[in-house]
Coordinates of C-alpha atoms in Angstrom, one line a residue:
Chain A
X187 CA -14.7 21.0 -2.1
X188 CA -11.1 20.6 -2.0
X189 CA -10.9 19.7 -6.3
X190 CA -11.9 23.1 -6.3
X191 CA -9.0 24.5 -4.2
X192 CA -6.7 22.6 -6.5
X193 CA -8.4 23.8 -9.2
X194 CA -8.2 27.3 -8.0
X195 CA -4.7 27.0 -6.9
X196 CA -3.8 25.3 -10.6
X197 CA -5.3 28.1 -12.1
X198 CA -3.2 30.6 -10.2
X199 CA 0.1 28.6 -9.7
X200 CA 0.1 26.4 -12.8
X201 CA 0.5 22.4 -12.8
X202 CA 3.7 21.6 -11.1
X203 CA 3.0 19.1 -8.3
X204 CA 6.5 19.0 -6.3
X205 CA 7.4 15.1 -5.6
X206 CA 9.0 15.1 -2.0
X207 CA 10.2 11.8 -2.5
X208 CA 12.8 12.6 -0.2
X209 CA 16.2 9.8 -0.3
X210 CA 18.7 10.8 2.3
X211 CA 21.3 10.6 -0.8
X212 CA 19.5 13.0 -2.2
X213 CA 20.0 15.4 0.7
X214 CA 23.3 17.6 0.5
X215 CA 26.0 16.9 3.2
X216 CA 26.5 19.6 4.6
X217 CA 22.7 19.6 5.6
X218 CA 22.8 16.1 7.2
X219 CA 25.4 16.9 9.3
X220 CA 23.6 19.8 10.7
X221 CA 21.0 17.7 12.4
X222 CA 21.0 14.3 14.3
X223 CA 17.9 12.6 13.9
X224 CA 16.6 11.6 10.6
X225 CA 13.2 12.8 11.2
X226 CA 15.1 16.5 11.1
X227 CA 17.4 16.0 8.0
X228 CA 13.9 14.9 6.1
X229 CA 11.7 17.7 7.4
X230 CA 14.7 20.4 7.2
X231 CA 15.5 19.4 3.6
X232 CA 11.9 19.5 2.6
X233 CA 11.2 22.9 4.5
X234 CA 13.4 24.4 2.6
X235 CA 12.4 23.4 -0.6
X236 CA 9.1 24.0 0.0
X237 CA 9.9 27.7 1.7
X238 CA 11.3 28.5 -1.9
X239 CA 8.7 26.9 -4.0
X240 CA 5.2 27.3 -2.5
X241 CA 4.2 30.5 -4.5
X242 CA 4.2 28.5 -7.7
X243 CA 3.3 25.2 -6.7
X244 CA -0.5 24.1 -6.4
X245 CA 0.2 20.9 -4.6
X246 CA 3.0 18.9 -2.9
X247 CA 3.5 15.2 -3.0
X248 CA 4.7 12.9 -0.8
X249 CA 5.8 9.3 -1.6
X250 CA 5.3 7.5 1.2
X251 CA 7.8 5.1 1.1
X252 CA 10.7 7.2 0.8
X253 CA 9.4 7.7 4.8
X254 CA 8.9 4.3 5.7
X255 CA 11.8 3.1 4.6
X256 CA 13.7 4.9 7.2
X257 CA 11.5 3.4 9.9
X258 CA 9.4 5.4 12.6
X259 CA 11.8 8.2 12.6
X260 CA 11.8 8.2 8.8
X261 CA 7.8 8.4 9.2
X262 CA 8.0 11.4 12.1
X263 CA 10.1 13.2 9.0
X264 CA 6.6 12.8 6.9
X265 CA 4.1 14.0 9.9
X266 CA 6.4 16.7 10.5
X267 CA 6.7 17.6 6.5
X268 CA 2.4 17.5 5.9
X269 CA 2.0 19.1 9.6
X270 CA 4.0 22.2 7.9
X271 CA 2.1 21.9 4.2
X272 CA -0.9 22.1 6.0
X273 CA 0.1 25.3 8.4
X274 CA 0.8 27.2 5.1
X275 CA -2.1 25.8 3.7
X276 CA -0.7 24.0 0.9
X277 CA -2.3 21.1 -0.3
X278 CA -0.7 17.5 -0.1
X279 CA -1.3 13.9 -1.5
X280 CA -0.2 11.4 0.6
X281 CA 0.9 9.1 -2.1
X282 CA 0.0 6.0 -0.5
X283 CA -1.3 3.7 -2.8
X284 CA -3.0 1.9 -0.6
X285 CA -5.5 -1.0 -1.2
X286 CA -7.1 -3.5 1.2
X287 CA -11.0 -5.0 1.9
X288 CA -13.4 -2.5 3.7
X289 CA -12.6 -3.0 7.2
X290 CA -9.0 -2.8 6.4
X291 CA -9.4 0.5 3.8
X292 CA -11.2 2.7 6.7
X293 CA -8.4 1.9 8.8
X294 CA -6.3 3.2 5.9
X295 CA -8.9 6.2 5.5
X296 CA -8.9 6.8 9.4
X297 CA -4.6 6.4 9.2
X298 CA -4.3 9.3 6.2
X299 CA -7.7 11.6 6.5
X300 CA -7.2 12.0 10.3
X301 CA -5.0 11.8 12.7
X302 CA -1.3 12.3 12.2
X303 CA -0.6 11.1 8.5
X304 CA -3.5 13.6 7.7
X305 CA -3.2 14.9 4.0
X306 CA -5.8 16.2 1.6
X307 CA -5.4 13.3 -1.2
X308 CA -4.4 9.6 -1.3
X309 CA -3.5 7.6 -4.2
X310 CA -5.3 4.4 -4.2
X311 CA -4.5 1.1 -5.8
X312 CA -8.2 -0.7 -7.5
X313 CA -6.7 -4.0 -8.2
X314 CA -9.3 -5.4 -4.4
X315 CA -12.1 -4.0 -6.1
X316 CA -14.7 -0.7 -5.6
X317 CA -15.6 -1.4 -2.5
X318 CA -12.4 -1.0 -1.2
X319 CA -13.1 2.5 -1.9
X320 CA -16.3 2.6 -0.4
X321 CA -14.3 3.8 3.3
X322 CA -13.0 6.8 1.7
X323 CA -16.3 7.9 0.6
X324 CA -17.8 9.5 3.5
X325 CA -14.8 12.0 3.5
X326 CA -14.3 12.8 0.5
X327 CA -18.3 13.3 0.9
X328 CA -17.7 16.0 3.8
X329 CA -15.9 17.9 1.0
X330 CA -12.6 18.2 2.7
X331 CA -10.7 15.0 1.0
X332 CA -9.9 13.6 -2.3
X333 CA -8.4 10.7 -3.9
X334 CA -6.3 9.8 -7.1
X335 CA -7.3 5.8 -8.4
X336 CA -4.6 4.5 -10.1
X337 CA -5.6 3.8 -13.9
X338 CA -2.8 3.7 -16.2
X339 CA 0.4 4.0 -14.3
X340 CA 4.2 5.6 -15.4
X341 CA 6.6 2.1 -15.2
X342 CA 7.2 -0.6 -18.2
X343 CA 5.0 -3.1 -15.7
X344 CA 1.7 -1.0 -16.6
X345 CA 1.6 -3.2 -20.0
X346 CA 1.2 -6.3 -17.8
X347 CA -2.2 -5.5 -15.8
X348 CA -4.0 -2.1 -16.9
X349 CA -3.3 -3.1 -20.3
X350 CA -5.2 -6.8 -20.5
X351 CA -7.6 -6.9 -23.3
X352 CA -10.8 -7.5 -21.2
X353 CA -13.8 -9.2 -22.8
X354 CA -16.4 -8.8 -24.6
X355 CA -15.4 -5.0 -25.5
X356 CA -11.8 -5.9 -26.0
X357 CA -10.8 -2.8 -24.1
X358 CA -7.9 -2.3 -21.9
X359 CA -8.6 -2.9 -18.4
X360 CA -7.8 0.6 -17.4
X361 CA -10.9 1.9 -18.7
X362 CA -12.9 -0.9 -17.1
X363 CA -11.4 1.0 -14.2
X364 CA -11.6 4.3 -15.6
X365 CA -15.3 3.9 -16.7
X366 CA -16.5 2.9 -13.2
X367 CA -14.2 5.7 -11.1
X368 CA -16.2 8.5 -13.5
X369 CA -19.6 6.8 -12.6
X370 CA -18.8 6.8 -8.7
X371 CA -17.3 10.5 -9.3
X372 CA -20.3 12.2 -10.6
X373 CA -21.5 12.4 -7.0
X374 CA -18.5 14.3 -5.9
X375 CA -18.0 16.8 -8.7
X376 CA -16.8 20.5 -7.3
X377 CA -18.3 23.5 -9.1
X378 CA -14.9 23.3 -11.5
X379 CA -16.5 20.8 -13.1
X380 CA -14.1 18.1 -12.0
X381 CA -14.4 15.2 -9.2
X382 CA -13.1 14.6 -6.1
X383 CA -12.3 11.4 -7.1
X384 CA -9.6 11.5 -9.9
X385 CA -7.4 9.3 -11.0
X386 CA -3.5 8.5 -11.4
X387 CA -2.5 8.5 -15.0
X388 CA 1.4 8.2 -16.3
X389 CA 2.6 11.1 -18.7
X390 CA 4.9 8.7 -20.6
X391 CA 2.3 7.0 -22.6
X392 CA 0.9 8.9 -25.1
X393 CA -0.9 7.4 -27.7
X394 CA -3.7 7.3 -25.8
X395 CA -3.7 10.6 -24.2
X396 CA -6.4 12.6 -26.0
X397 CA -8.7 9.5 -25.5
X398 CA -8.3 9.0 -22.0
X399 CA -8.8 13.0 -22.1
X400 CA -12.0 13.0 -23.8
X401 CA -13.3 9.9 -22.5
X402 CA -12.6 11.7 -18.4
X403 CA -13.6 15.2 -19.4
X404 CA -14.5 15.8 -15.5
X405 CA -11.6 13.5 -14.4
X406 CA -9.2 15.5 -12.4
X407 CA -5.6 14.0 -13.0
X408 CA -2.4 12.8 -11.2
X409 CA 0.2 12.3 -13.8
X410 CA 3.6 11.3 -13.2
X411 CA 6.1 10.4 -15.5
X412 CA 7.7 13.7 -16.6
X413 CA 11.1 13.9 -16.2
X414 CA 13.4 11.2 -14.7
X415 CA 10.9 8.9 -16.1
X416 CA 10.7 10.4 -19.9
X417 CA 7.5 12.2 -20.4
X418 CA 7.7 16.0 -21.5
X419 CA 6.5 18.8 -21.4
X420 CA 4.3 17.9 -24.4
X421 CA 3.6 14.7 -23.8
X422 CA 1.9 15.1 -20.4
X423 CA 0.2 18.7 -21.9
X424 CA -1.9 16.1 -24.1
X425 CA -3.5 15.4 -20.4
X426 CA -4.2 18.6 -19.5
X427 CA -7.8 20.5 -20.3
X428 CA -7.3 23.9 -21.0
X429 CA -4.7 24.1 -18.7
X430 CA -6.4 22.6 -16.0
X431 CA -7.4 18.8 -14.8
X432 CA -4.3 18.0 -14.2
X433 CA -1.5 18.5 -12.0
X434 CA 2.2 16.8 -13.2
X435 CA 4.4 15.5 -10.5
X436 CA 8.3 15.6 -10.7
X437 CA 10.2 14.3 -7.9
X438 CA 14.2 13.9 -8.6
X439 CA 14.1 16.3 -11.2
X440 CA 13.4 19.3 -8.5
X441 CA 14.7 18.2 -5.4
X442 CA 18.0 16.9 -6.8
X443 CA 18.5 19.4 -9.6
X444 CA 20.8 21.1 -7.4
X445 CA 23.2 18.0 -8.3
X446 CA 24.5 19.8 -11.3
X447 CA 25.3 23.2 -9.7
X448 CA 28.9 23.6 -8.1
X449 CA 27.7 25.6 -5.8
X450 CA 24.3 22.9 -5.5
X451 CA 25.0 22.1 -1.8
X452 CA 24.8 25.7 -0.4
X453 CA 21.9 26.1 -3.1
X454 CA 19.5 23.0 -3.3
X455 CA 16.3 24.8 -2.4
X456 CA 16.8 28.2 -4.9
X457 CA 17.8 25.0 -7.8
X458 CA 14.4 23.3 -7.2
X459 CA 12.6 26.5 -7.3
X460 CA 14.3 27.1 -11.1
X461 CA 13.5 23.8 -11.5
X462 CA 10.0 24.2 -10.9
X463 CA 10.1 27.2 -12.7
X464 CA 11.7 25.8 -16.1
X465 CA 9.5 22.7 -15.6
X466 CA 6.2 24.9 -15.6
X467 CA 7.6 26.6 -18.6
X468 CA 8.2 23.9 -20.7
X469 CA 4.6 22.9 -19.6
X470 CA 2.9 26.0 -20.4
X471 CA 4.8 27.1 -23.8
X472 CA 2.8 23.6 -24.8
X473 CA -0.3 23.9 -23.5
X474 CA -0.5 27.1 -25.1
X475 CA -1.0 29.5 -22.1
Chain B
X157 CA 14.8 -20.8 2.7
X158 CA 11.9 -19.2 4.1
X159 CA 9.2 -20.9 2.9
X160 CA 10.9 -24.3 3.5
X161 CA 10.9 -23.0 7.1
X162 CA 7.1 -22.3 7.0
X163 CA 6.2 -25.1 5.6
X164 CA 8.5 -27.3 8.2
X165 CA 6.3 -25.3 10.9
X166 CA 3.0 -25.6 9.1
X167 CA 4.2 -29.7 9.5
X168 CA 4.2 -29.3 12.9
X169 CA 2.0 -26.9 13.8
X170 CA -0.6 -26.9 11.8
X171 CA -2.3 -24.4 9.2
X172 CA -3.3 -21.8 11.6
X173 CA -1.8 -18.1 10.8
X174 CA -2.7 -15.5 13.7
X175 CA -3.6 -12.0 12.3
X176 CA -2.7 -9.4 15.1
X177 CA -5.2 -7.0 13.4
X178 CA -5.4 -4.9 16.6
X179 CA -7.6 -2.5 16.8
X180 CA -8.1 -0.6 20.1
X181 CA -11.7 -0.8 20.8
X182 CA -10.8 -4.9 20.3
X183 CA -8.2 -4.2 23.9
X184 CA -9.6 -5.0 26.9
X185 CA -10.4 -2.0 29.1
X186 CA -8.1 -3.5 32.3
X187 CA -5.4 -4.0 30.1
X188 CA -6.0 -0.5 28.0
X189 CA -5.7 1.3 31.1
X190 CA -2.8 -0.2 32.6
X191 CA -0.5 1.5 30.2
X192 CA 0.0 5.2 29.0
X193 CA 0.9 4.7 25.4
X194 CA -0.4 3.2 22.5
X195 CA 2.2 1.6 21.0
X196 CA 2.4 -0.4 24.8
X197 CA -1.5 -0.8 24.6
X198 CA -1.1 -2.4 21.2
X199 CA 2.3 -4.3 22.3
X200 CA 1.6 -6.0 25.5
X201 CA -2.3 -7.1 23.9
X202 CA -0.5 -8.5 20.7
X203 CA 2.7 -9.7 23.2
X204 CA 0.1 -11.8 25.8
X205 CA -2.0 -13.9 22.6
X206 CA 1.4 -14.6 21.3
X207 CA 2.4 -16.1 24.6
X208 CA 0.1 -18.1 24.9
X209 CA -0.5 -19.3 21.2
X210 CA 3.2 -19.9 19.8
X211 CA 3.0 -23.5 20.2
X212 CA 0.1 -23.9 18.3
X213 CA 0.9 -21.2 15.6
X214 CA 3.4 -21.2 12.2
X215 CA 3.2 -17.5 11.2
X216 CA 1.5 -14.2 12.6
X217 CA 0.7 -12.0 10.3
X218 CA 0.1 -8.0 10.9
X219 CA -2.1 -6.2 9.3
X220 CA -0.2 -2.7 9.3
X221 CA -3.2 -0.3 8.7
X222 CA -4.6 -1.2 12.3
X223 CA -1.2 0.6 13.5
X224 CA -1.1 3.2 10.9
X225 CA -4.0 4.1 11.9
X226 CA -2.8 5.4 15.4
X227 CA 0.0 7.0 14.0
X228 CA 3.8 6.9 15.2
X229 CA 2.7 5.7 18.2
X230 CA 1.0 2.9 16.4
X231 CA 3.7 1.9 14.0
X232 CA 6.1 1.9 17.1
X233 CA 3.6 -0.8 18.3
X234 CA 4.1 -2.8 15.1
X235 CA 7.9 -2.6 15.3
X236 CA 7.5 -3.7 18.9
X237 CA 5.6 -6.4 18.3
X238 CA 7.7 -7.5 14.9
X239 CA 10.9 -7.6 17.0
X240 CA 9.4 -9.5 19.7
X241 CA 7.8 -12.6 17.3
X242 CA 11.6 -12.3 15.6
X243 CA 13.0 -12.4 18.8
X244 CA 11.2 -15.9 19.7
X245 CA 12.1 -16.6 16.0
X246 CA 8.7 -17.0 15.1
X247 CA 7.8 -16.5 11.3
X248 CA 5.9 -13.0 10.7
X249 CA 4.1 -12.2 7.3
X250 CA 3.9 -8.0 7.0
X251 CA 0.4 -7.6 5.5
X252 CA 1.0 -4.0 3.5
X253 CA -0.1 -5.1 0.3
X254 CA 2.3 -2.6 -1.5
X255 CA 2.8 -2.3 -4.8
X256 CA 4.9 0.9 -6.8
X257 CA 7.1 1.7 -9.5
X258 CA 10.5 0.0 -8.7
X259 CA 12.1 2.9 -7.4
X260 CA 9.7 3.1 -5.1
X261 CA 9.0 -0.3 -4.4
X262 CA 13.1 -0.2 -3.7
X263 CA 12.0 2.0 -0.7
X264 CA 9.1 -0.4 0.4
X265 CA 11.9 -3.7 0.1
X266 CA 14.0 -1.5 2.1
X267 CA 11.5 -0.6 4.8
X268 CA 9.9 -4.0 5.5
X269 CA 12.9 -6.3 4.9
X270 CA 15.7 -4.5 6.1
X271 CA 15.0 -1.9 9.5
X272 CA 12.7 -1.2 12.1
X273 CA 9.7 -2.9 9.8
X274 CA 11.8 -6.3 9.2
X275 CA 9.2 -9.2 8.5
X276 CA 9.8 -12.7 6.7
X277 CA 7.3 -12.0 4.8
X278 CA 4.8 -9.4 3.0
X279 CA 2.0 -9.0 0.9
X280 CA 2.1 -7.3 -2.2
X281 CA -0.2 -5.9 -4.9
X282 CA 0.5 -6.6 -9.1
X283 CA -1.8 -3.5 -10.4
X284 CA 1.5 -1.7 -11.3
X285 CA 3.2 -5.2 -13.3
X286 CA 5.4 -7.4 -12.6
X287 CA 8.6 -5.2 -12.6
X288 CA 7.1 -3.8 -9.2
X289 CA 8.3 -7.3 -8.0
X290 CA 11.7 -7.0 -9.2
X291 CA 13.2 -4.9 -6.0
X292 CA 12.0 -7.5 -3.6
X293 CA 13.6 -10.3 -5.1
X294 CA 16.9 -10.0 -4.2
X295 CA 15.5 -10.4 -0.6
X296 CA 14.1 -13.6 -1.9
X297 CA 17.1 -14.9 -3.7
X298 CA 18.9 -14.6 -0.7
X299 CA 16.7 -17.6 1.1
X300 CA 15.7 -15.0 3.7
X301 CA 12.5 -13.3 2.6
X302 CA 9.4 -14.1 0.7
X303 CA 6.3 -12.8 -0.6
X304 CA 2.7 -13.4 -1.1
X305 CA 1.1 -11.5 -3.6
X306 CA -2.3 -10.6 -3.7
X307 CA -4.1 -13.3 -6.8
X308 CA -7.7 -13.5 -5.6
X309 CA -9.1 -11.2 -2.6
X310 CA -11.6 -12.8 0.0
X311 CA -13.8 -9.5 -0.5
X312 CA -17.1 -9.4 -2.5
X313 CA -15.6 -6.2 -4.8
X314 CA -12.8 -9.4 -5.4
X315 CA -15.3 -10.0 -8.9
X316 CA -14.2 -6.3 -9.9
X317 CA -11.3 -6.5 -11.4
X318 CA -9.7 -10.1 -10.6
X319 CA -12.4 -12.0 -12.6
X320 CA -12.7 -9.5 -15.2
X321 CA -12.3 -12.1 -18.4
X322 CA -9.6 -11.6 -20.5
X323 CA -8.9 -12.4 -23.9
X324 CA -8.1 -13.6 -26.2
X325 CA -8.6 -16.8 -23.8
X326 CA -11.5 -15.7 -21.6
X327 CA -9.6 -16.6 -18.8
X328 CA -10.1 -14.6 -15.6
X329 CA -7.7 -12.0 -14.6
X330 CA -6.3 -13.5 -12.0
X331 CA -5.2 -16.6 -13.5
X332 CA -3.1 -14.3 -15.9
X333 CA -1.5 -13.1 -12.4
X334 CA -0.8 -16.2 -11.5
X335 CA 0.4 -17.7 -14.1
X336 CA 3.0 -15.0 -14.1
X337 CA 4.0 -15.2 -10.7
X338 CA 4.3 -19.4 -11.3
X339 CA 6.8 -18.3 -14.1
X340 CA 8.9 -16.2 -11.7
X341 CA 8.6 -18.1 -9.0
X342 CA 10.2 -21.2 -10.0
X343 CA 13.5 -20.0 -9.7
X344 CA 12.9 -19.1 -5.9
X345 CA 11.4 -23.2 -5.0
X346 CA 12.8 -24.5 -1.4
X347 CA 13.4 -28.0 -0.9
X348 CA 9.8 -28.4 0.2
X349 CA 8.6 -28.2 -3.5
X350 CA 7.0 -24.6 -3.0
X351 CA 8.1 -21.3 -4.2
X352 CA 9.2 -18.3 -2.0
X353 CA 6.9 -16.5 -4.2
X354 CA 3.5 -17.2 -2.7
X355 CA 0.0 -16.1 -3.6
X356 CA -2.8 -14.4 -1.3
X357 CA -6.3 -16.7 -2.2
X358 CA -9.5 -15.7 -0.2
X359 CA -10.7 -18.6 1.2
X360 CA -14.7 -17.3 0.1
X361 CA -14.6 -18.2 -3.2
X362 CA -15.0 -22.2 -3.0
X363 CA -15.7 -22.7 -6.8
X364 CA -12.7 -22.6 -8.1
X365 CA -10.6 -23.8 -4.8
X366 CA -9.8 -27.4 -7.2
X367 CA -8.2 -25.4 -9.8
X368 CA -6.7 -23.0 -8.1
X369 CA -4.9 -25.2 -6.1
X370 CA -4.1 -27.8 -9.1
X371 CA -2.9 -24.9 -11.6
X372 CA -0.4 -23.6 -9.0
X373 CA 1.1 -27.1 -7.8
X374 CA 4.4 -25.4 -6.3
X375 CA 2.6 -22.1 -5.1
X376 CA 1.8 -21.8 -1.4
X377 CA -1.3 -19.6 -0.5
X378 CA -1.8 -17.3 2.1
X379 CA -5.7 -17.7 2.4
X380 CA -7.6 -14.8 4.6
X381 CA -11.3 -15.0 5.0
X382 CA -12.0 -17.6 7.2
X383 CA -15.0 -16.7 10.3
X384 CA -16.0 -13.5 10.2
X385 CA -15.9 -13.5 6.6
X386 CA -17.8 -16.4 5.9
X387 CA -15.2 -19.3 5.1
X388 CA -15.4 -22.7 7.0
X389 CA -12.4 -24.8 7.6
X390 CA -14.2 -26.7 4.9
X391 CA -13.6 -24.0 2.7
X392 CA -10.1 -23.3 2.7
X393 CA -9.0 -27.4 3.1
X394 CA -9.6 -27.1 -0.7
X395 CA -6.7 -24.9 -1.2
X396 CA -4.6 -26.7 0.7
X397 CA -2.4 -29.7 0.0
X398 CA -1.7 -33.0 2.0
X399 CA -2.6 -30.3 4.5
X400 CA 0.5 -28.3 3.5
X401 CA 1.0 -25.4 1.0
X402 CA -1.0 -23.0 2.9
X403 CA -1.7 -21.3 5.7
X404 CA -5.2 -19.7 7.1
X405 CA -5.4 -16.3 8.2
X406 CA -7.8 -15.5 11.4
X407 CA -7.8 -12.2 13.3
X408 CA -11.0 -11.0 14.9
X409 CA -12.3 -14.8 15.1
X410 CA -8.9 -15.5 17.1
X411 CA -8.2 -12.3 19.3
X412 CA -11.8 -11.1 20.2
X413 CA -12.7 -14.2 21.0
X414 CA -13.0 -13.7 25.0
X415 CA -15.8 -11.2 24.1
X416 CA -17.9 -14.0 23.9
X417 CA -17.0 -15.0 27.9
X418 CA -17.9 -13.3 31.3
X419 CA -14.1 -13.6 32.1
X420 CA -13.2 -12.6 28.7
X421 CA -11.2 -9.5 29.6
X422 CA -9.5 -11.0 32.3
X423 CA -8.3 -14.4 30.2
X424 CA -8.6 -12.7 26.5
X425 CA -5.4 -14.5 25.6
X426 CA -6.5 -17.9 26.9
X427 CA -9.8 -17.8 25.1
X428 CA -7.2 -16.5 21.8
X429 CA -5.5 -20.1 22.2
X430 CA -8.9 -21.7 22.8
X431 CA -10.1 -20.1 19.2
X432 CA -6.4 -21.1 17.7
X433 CA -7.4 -24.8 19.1
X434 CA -10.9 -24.9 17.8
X435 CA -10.2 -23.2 14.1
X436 CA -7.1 -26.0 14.2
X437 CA -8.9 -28.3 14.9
X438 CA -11.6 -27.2 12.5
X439 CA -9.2 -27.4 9.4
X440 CA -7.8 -30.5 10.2
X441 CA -10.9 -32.9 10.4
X442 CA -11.6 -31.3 6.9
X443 CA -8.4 -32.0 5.8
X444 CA -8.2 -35.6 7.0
X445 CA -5.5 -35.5 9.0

């Protein structure tokens, strides 16, 4: 089942999950001017990085948007970028966040687990209801896919929604959520002990962390946050299960940390790999590997 | 403002909102073998129903996963078909039912109101919180864009998580959307009395059309499920007022209609405006007009 390749893979490489939320600002000049189309900058850019990463990263992230905002040659940059991921045979997560009624979700599902836009994981958004998962099911089923349900997200915003007081329990709505993904996982556990259905919880709230923990013992997680956004190395360690379960995303904070290197330009790709590196340090010294 | 120019062409033209929702198998075999690529499949199918519907029509709406689905070709299909309605200066709703952190949804404002993607209008999702809204408003302060966010689905997994009760009130979930969106919407009104910031309200759910519609006075509803999922024009008059203040989503019940005729492939777009007419004509003797 692929939750156990990322399991495996986590247990080798450690929890980094690289955010390839790739901005064209982000991308050095010197770079851009060595290709034309846009679809080349992205993909070049993001070969790179990867080329100097992959041996200690378990999975690679995608943002969707980042792609789509730069139209269909914008979105030829994130075929081209999952097409190489999945050559090397690195795992991606489309990070989609899709969310739509049945017929429109297997459309979705047909859009992201075949075809061209084919990746390994997709994010999901619950707010239509379970059985606008119901499409993904029969691939994650074959043991090849997987998805991550958002349940308490990263932003400010995530007080408004996940965190309503539902009735009669008085329990935040994220574990109405939460509570119904673990019953649909149990079918679609790997032998790691975790589900192929897991679920998309932010690093920068902590107070609830070891709850959420205990409550999802065989939830695999997503967790963004760390970083840019203000979770550390600590805070999102809280999510982790002996070093496992989880993976933590970090987007800017790689692919840009060239930005604070004179020499950054010529560099970007050996500056995200020290990033990675510092970042799964700061990671490990706290989860007490 | 936009939605003073929808509802000036809902005036005219009725309630009636096409959904291109074009799948392949729903193309007629003449006209799928006529051309080499998909995106001109999906074009000139979408291009013909508009042709002969515009008259009769206030919005279309695309439903992007039936082109993400097929990939770049497919998305270059939606562009095509976006341009063209533009072009004609017809009003187009993007249905992508987005919704990220507001960096991210930054990239998705980007994509679908500025570029290649450019619609009037799109749908968006609230899971995340109401500061995912914040980077499509500037679009909306302008005059030039609006949105619909989604309140209350037309699916049955709808009772999942939007009529979870929430206290302290007991109030359903979706009411706490919406009452939210009300707040921030009445700085984007248009002369017509109704907000830029719209709602998406399944036409399925008939109990609570009355106060729906009398809660959310200024709010104008994008309503999907009428025919094929069950709603009669019946149905969704409740959520409309003086026959204004929404518009009704049909796709399949609109552009497969000619499978129900022996010269159905030959005059599918004819037998599109017959199924505009009859649905038109369907809401309006409910409405009283």
């Amino acid at each position: 089942m692929i939750i156990d390749r990322l399991f495996n893979e986590v247990e080798k490489k450690g929890n980094v999950c690289v955010g390839l939320d790739t901005h064209l600002d982000y991308i050095p000049v010197n770079l851009k001017e060595k290709y034309q189309d846009i679809d080349e900058i992205l993909f070049e850019f993001n070969k790179e990085i990867i080329d100097k990463t992959y041996d200690l990263v378990p999975v690679y992230k995608l943002q969707i948007a980042y792609y789509e905002a730069y139209g269909i040659k914008g979105l030829l940059g994130y075929k081209k970028t999952i097409e190489y991921l999945r050559s090397i045979k690195k795992i991606t997560i489309g990070d989609i966040k899709r969310g739509d009624i049945s017929s429109t979700a297997q459309m979705y599902a047909k859009a992201h687990f075949e075809g061209e836009f084919e990746v390994d994981f997709v994010t999901l958004n619950p707010y239509l209801g379970f059985d606008s998962l119901t499409p993904y099911l029969k691939y994650i089923e074959s043991g090849e896919k997987g998805v991550f349900v958002l349940l308490r997200t990263s932003n400010p915003g995530a007080k408004d929604i996940q965190y309503l007081k539902v009735s009669p329990k008085d329990e935040y709505l994220y574990y109405i959520v939460g509570d119904k993904l673990n019953e649909i996982g149990v079918k679609y556990r790997g032998s790691c002990g975790y589900s192929s259905i897991g679920a998309v919880v932010g690093g920068t709230h902590i107070e609830e962390a070891k709850e959420i923990r205990n409550r999802y013992k065989n939830m695999f997680f997503l967790i963004p946050g760390y970083g840019h956004q203000g979770a550390t190395g600590k805070d999102v360690s809280l999510y982790l299960n002996k070093g496992n379960g989880g993976v933590i995303n970090s987007s800017r904070g790689i692919i840009t940390a060239y930005k604070n290197y004179k020499d950054g330009d010529q560099r970007f790709a050996d500056y995200a790999r020290k990033a990675v590196l510092d970042m799964r340090e700061d990671i490990q010294s706290e989860r007490g590997v």
